Coordinates of C-alpha atoms and ligand atoms in Angstrom, one line a residue:
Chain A
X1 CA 0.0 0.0 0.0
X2 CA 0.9 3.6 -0.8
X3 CA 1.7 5.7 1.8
X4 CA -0.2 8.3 0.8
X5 CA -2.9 5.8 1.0
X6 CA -2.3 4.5 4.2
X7 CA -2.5 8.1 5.9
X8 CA -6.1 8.5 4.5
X9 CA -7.0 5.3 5.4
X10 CA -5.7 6.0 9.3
X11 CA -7.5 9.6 9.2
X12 CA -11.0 8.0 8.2
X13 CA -11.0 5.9 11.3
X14 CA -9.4 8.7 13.3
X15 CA -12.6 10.7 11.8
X16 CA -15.0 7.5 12.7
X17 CA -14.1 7.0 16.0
X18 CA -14.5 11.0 16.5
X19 CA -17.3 11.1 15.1
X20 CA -19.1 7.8 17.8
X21 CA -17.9 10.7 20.4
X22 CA -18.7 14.0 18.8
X23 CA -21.3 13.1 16.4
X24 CA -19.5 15.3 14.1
X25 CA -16.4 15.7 12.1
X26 CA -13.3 17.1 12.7
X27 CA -12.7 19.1 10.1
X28 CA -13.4 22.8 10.1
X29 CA -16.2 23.8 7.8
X30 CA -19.0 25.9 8.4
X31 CA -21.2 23.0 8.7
X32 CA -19.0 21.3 11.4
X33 CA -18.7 24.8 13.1
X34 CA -22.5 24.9 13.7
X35 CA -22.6 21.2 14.7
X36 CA -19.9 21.4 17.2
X37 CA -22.3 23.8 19.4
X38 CA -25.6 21.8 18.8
X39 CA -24.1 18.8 18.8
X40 CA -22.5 19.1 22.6
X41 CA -24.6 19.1 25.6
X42 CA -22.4 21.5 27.5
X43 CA -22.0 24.0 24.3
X44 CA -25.8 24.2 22.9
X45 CA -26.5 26.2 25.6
X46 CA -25.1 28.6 22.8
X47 CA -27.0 29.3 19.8
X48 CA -24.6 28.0 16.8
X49 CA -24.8 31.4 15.6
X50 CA -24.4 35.1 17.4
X51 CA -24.5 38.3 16.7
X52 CA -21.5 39.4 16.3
X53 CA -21.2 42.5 19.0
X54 CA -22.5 39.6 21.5
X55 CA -19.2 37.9 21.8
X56 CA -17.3 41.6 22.0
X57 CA -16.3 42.2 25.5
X58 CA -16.5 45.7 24.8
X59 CA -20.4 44.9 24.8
X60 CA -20.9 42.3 27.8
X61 CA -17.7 43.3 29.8
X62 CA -17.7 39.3 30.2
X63 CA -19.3 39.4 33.5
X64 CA -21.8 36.9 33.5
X65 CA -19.7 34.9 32.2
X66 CA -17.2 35.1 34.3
X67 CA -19.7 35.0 37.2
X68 CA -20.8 31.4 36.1
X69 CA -17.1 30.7 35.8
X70 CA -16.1 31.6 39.1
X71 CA -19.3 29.7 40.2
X72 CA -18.2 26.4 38.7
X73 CA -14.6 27.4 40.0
X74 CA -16.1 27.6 43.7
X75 CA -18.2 24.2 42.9
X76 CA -15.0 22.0 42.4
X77 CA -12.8 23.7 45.1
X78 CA -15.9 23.2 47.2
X79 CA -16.5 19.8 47.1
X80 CA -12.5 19.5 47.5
X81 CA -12.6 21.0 50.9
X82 CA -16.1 19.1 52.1
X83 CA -13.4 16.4 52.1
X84 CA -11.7 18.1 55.3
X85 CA -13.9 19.9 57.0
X86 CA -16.5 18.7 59.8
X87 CA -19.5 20.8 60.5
X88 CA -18.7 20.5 64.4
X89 CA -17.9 22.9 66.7
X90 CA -15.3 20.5 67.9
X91 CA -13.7 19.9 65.0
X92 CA -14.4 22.6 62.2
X93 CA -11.6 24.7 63.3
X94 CA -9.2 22.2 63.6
X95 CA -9.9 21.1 60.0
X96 CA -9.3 24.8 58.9
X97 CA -6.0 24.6 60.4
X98 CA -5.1 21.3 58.9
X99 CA -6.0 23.0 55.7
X100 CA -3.5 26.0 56.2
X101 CA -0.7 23.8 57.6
X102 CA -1.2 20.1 56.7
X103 CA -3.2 19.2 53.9
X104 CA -1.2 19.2 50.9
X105 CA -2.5 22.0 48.7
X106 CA -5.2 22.4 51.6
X107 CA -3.8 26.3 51.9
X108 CA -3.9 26.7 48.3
X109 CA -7.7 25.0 48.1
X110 CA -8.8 26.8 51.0
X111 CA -7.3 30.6 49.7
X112 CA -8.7 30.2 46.1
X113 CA -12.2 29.2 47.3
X114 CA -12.1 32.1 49.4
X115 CA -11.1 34.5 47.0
X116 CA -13.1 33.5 44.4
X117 CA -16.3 33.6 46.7
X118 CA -15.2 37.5 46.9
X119 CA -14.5 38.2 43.3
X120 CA -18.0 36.1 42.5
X121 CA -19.5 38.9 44.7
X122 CA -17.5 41.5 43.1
X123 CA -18.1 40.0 39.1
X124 CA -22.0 39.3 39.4
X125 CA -22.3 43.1 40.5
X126 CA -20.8 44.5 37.8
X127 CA -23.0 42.3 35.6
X128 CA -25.4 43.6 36.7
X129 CA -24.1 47.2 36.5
X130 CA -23.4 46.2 32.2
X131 CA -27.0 45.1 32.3
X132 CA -28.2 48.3 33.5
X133 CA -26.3 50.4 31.6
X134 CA -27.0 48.7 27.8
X135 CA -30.3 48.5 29.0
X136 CA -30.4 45.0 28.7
X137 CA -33.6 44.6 31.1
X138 CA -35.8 46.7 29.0
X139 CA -38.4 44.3 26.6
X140 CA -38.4 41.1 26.8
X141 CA -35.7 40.9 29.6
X142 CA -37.8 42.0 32.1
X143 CA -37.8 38.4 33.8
X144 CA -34.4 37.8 33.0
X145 CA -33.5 40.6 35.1
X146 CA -35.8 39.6 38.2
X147 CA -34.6 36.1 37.7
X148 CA -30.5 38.1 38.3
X149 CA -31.7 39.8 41.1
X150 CA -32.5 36.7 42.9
X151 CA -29.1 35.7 42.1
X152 CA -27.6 38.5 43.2
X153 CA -29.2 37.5 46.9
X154 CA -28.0 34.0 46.3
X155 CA -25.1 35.3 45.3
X156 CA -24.6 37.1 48.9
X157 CA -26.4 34.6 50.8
X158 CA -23.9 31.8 49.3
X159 CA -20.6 33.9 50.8
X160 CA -22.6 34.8 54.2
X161 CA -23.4 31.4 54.7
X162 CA -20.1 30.0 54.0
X163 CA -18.2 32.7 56.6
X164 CA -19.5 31.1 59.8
X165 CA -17.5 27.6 58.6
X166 CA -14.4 28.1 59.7
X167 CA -15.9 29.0 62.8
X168 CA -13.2 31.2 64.2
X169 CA -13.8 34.8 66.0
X170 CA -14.0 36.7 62.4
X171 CA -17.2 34.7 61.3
X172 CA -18.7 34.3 64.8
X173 CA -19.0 37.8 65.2
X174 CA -20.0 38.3 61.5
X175 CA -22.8 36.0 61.8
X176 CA -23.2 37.7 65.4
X177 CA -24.0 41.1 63.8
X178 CA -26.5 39.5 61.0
X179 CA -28.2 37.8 63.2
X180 CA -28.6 41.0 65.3
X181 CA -30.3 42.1 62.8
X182 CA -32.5 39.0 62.0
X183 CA -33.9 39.4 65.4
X184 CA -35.1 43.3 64.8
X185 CA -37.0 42.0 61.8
X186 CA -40.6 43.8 61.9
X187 CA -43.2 41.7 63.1
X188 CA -40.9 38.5 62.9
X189 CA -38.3 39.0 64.8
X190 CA -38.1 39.0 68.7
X191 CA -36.8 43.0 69.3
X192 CA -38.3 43.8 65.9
X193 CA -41.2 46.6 65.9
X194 CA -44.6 45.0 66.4
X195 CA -43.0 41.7 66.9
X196 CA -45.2 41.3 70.4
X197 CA -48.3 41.3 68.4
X198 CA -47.6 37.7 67.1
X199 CA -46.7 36.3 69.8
X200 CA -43.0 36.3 68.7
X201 CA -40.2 35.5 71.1
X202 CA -36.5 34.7 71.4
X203 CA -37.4 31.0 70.7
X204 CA -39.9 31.2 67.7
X205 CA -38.7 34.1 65.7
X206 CA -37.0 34.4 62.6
X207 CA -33.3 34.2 64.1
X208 CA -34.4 31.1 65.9
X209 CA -35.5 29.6 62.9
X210 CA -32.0 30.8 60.9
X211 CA -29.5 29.6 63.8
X212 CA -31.7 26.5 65.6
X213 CA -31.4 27.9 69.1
X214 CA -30.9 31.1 70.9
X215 CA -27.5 31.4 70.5
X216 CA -24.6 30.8 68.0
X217 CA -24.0 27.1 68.4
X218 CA -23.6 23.5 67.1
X219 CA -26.8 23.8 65.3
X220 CA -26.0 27.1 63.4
X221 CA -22.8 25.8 62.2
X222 CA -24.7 22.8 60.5
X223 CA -27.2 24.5 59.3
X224 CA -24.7 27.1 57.7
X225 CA -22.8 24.0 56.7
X226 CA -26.2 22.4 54.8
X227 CA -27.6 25.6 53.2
X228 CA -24.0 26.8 52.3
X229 CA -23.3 23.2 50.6
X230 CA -26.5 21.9 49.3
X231 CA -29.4 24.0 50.0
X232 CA -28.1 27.5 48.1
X233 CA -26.2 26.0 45.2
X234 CA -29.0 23.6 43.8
X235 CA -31.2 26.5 44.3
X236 CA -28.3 29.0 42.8
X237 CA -28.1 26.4 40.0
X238 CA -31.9 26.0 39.4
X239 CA -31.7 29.6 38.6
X240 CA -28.8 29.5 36.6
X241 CA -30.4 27.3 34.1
X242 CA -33.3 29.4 34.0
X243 CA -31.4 32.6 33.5
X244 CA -29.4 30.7 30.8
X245 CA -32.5 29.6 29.3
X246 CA -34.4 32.7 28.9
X247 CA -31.4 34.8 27.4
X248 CA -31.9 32.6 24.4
X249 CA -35.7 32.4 24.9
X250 CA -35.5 35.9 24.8
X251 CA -33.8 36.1 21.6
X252 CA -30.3 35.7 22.7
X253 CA -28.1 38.8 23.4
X254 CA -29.6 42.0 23.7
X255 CA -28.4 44.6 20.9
X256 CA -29.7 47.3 18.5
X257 CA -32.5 46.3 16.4
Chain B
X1 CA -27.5 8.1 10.8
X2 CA -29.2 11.1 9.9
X3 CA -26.4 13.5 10.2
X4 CA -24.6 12.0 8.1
X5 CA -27.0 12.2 4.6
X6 CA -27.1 15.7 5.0
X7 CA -23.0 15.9 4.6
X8 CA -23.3 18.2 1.7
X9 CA -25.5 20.5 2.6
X10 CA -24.3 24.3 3.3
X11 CA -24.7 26.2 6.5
X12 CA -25.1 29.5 5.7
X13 CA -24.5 32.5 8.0
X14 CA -27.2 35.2 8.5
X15 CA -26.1 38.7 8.2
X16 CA -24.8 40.0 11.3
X17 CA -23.8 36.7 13.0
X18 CA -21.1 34.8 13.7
X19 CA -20.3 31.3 14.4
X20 CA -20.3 31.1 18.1
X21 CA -17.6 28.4 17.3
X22 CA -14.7 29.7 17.3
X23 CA -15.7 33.6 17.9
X24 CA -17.4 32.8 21.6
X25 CA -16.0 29.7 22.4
X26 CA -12.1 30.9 22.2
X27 CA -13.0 34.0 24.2
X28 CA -14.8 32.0 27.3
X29 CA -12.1 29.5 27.5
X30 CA -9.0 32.6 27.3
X31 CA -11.6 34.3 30.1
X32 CA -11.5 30.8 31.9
X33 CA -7.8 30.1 31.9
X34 CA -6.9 34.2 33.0
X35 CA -9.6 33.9 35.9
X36 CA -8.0 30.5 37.3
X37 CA -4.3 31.9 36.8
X38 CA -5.4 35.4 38.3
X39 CA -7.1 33.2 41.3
X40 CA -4.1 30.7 41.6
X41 CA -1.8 33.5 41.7
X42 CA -3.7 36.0 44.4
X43 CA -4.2 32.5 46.4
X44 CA -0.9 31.3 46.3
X45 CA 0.4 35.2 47.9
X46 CA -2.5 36.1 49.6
X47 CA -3.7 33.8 52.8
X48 CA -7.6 33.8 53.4
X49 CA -8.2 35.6 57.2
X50 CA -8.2 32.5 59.7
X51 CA -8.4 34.5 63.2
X52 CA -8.7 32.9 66.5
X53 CA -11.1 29.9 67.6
X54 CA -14.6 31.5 67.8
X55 CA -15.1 32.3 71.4
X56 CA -18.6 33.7 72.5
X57 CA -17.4 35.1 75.2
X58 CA -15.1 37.9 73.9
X59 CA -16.6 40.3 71.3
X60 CA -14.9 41.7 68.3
X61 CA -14.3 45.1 68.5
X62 CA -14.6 45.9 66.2
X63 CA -16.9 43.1 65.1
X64 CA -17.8 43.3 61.5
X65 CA -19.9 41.8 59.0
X66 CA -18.5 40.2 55.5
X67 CA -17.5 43.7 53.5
X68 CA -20.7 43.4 51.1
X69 CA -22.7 43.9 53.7
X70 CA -20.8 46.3 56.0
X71 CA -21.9 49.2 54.3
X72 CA -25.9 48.3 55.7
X73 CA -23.8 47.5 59.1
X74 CA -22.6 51.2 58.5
X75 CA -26.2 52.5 58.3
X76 CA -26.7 50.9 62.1
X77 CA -25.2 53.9 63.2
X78 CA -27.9 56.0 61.0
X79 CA -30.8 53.8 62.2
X80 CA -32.2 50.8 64.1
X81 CA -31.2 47.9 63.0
X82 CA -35.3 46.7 61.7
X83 CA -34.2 49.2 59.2
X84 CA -30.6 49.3 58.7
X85 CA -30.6 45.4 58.4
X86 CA -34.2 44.0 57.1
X87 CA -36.2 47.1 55.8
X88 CA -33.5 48.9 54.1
X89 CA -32.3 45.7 51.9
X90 CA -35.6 44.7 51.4
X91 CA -36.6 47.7 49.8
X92 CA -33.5 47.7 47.5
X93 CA -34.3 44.3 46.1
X94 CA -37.8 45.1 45.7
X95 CA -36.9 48.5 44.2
X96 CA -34.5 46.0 41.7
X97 CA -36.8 43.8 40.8
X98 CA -39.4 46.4 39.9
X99 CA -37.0 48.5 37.7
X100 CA -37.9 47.0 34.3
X101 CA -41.3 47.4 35.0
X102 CA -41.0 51.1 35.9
X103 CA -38.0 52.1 34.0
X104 CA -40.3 52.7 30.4
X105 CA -38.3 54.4 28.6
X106 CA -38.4 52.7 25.2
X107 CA -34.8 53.9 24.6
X108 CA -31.4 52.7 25.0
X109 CA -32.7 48.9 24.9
X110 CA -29.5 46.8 24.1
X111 CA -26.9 49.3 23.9
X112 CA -24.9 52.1 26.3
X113 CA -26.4 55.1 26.2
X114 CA -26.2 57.9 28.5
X115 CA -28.6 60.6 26.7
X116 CA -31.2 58.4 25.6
X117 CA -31.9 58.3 29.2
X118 CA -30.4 60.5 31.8
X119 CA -32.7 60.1 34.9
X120 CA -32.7 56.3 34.4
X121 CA -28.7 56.2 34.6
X122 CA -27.9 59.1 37.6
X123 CA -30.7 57.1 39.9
X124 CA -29.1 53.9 39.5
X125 CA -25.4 55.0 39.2
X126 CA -26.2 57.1 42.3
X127 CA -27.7 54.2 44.4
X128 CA -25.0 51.6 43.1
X129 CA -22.3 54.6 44.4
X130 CA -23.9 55.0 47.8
X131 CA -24.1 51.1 48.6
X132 CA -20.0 51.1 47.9
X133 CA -18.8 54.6 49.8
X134 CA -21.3 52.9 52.8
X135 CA -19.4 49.8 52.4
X136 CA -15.6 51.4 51.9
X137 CA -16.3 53.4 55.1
X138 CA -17.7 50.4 57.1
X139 CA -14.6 48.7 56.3
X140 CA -11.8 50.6 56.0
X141 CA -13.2 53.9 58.7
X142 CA -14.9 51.9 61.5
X143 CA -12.2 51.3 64.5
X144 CA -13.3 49.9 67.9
X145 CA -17.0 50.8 68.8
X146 CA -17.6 51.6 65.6
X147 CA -15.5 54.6 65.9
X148 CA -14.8 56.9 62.7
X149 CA -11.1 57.5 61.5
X150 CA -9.5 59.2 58.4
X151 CA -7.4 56.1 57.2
X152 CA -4.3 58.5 58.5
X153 CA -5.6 58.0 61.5
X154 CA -4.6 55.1 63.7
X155 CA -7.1 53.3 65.4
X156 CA -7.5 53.6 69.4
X157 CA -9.6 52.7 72.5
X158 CA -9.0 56.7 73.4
X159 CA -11.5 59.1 71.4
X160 CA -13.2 61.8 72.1
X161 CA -17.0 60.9 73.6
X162 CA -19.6 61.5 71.0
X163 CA -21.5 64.6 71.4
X164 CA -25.3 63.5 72.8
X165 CA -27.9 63.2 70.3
X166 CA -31.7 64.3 70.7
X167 CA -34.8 63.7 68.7
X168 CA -36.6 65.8 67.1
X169 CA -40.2 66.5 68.7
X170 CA -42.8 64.0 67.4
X171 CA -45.3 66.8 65.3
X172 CA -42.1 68.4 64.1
X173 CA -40.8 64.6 63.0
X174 CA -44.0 64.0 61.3
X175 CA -43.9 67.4 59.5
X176 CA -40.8 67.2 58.1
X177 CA -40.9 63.6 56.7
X178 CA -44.7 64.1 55.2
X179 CA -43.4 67.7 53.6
X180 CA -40.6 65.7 52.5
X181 CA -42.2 63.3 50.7
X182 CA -44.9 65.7 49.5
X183 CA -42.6 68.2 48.3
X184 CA -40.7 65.5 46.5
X185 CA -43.7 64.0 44.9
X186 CA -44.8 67.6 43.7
X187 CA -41.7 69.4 42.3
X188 CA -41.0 67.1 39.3
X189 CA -44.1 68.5 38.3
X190 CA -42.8 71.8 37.4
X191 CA -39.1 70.9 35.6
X192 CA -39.7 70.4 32.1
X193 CA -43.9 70.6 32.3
X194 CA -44.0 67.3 34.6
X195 CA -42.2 65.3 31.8
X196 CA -40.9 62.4 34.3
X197 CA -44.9 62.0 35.3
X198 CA -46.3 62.3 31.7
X199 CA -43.8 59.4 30.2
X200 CA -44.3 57.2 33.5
X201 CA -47.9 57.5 34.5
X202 CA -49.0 57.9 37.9
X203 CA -48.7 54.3 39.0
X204 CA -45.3 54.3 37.9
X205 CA -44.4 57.9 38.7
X206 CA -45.4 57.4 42.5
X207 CA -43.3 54.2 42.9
X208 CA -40.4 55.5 41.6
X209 CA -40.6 58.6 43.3
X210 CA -41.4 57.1 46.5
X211 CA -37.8 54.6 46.1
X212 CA -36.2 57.3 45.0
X213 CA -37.2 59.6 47.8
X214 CA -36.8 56.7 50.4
X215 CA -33.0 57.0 48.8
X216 CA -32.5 60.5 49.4
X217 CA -34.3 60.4 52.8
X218 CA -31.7 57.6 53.9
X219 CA -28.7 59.8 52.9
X220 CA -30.9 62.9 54.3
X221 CA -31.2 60.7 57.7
X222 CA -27.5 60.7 57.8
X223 CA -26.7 64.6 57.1
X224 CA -29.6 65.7 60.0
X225 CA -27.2 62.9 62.6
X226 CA -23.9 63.5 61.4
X227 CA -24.6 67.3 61.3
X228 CA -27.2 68.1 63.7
X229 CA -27.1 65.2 66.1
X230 CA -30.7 64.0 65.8
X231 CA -31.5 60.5 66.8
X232 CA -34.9 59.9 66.1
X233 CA -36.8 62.2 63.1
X234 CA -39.8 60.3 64.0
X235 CA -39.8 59.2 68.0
X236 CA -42.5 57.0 68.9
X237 CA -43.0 54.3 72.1
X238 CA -43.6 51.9 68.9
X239 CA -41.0 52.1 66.2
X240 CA -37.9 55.0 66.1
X241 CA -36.9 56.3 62.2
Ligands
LIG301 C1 -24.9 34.2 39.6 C2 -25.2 35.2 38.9 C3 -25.3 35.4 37.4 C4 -24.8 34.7 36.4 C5 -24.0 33.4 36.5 C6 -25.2 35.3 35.2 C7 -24.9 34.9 33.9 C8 -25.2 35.6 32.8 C9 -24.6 35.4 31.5 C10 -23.5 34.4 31.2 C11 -25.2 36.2 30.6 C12 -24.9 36.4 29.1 C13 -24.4 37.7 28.8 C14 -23.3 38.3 29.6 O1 -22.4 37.5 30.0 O2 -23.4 39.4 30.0 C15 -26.2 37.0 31.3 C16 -27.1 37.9 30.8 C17 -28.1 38.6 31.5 N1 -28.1 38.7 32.9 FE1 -27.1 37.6 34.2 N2 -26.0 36.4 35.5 C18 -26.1 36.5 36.9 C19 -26.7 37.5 37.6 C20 -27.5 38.5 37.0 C21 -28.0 39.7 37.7 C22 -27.7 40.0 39.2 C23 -28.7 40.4 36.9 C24 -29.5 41.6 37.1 C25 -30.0 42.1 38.2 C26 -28.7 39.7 35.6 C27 -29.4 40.0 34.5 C28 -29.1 39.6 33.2 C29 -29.8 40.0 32.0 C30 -31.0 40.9 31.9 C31 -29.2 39.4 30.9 C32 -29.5 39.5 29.4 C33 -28.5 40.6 29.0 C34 -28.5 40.8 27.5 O3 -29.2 40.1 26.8 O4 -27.7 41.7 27.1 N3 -27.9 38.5 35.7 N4 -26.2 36.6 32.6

């Protein structure tokens, strides 16, 4: 056999065997361009075609993007740490320290999924500043834009959450002066206004409820732990994929018409 | 097999579009790859804050909230904390998700525009500005007892005692914060012939007026304590604004 022959022979099964993965070829034509979006289950949530300003940066600053980024970022570190840390009073701090001084690459986990829970808070803002200012919530976004103000409180309640975990004076007294305020809630809280005509006290109201006691305790912490770990992020995620959705629902990118 | 029997057929583009393969694509994974290098880098130099065991015996002092919420810590010193902490955020989120539905202006959809829609832009950029001054002073300016300093200054357990603060009688109180409110309802009427009301409507006009007044009043609130020493605007045996 010619070598010539030989090389096409090896590239059709190369293409084959690409093909049972990708369900599409790998060469790069227009057609194979479009496919390689619709064809993928992580990439259709693209359209296979977008206006062009949409994919300038100049246009959506890359913010929401970036914000889902950072979000998946915080998702793997995440689940990385769960592996050292115990919800316990006893324990929780030791854990943190193990993480700074003997886990290998615990300091380095620990850090990033820190920092990245600040620049999250710092990124979906400025989103939502871009979406303001191109007017991006005007018809049909409406929804789209309630649906990324709920985020926005995820977004928050996601990084308040997780500050109690390491349960160490900085994120006691944190949590202290939130939940301070949780207990002057209007009609629901125990010191709020008005609160007395409910019948609300210091162990029904709405602090009680957030912390599972009077004070900061062993409850708190696992509660912080679950809605930090499970409860926010499937309910951050769940709203992901509707705000995902309804940007192309809404005819994808907002621009000129 | 389907794919396949339409090999030849020709995808075309339509006129202002791209592929979002390569054009996107390349740009989310270059944004991925900077953010996890930027990230790496600031966590590898930069330690997360790990202070001492928790101990609910000894307060911080100063103890402080996560920073993106410090600045509606700040506004305890403005008001109690039903408002600085529940009402206060409550009405900002509500006042948010409202804005498409009161902001109908037809112009500036899908692109940056300033003149297309002044009062739109100042409200918001005003608000967003507030939220992080209140936030860089409750971090950076708030020493022990939630003490002010200049970030000269260095922070001590030795400063001056506050002046006392009064309230303001309770008809006087009631006055002020129902002319306010009035007066602000009423004088957009007269710039431009009442443009604002005619384009919005009254349902519209009186709910943006009303967040937008409850704005000012907050920042108002914090000019009549930090330059008059009042408390209390409205003093009751029920609930203090
Ligand atoms: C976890 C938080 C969020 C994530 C991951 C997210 C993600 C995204 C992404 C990837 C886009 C595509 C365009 C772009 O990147 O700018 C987008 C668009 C949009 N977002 Fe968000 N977003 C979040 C929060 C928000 C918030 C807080 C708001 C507003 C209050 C918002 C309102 C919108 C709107 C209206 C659009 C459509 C913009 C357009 O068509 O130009 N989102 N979002």
């Amino acid at each position: 056999m010619e070598i010539p022959d030989l090389k096409k022979k090896l590239m059709d099964s190369v293409n084959e065997i690409w093909k049972t993965v990708f369900r599409h070829g790998f060469k790069d034509t227009p057609r194979n361009r479009a496919l390689i979006i619709i064809s993928n289950v992580w990439l259709h949530l693209h359209p296979a075609q977008v206006r062009e300003h949409g994919t300038k940066i100049r246009f959506t600053w890359c913010m929401g993007g970036i914000t889902f980024f950072v979000f998946l970022f915080e998702l793997v570190t995440g689940i990385l740490l769960m592996f050292y840390y115990t919800p316990d009073v006893n324990k929780a701090y030791a854990d943190m320290a193990d993480l700074m001084f003997v886990v290998p690459y615990g300091r380095l986990l620990r850090n990033s999924h820190r920092w990245a829970a600040h620049a999250m808070v710092i990124t979906v803002s400025v989103h939502m500043l871009r979406v303001f200012l191109s007017g991006s919530y005007k018809v049909p976004r409406q929804f789209n834009w309630v649906v990324g103000v709920l985020l926005l409180l995820i977004t928050f309640l996601l990084s308040f959450t997780g500050y109690l975990l390491p349960w160490d004076q900085l994120g006691y007294w944190a949590i202290t002066v939130g939940m301070n305020m949780g207990r002057a809630t209007p009609f629901l809280g125990y010191e709020g206004p008005f609160s007395h005509l409910l019948g609300v006290t210091i162990n029904n109201d709405v602090r009680f409820a957030l912390i599972g006691g009077t004070t900061i305790g062993a409850p708190a912490l696992l509660r912080a732990y679950v809605w930090h770990c499970i409860a926010i992020p499937l309910i951050a995620a769940a709203l992901m994929m509707v705000h995902f959705w309804r940007i192309r629902k809404d005819g994808g990118i907002s621009g000129r018409l | 097999m389907e794919i396949r029997q339409h090999e030849k057929e020709p995808v075309e583009l339509k006129d202002d579009r791209v592929f979002t393969w390569p054009n996107l694509v390349v740009k989310e994974f270059l944004a991925a790859i900077l953010v996890t290098i930027g990230l790496l880098f600031y966590s590898f130099y930069v330690d997360a804050p790990l202070s001492e065991l928790s101990d609910p015996a000894h307060a911080e002092n100063p103890a402080k909230a996560p920073w993106y919420f410090a600045g509606l810590q700040e506004q305890l010193v403005y008001f109690d904390p039903w408002y600085a902490g529940v009402v206060l955020p409550s009405i900002i989120v509500v006042g948010l998700i409202l804005l498409p539905f009161l902001d109908n202006n037809p112009k500036g959809n899908g692109y940056f525009t300033f003149r297309e829609r002044k009062f739109a832009i100042v409200v918001f950029i005003s608000g967003y500005v507030f939220w992080y001054l209140l936030i860089y002073v409750g971090t950076a300016l708030r020493g022990p007892f939630w003490t002010f300093f200049w970030p000269w200054q260095e922070w001590t357990h030795s400063f001056p005692t506050p002046a006392p603060l009064h309230n303001l009688p309770l008809p006087l109180g009631i006055a002020l914060s129902i002319g306010f409110y009035t007066v602000g309802l009423v004088f957009p009427l007269f710039i431009k012939k009442g443009i604002l009301f005619r384009n919005l409507g009254i349902i519209r006009y009186a709910i943006t007026m009303g967040l937008l007044l409850t704005m000012i009043g907050t920042a108002g609130k914090m000019i009549l304590r930090l330059v008059f020493n009042i408390k209390y605007v409205i003093a009751t045996p029920w609930i203090n604004i």
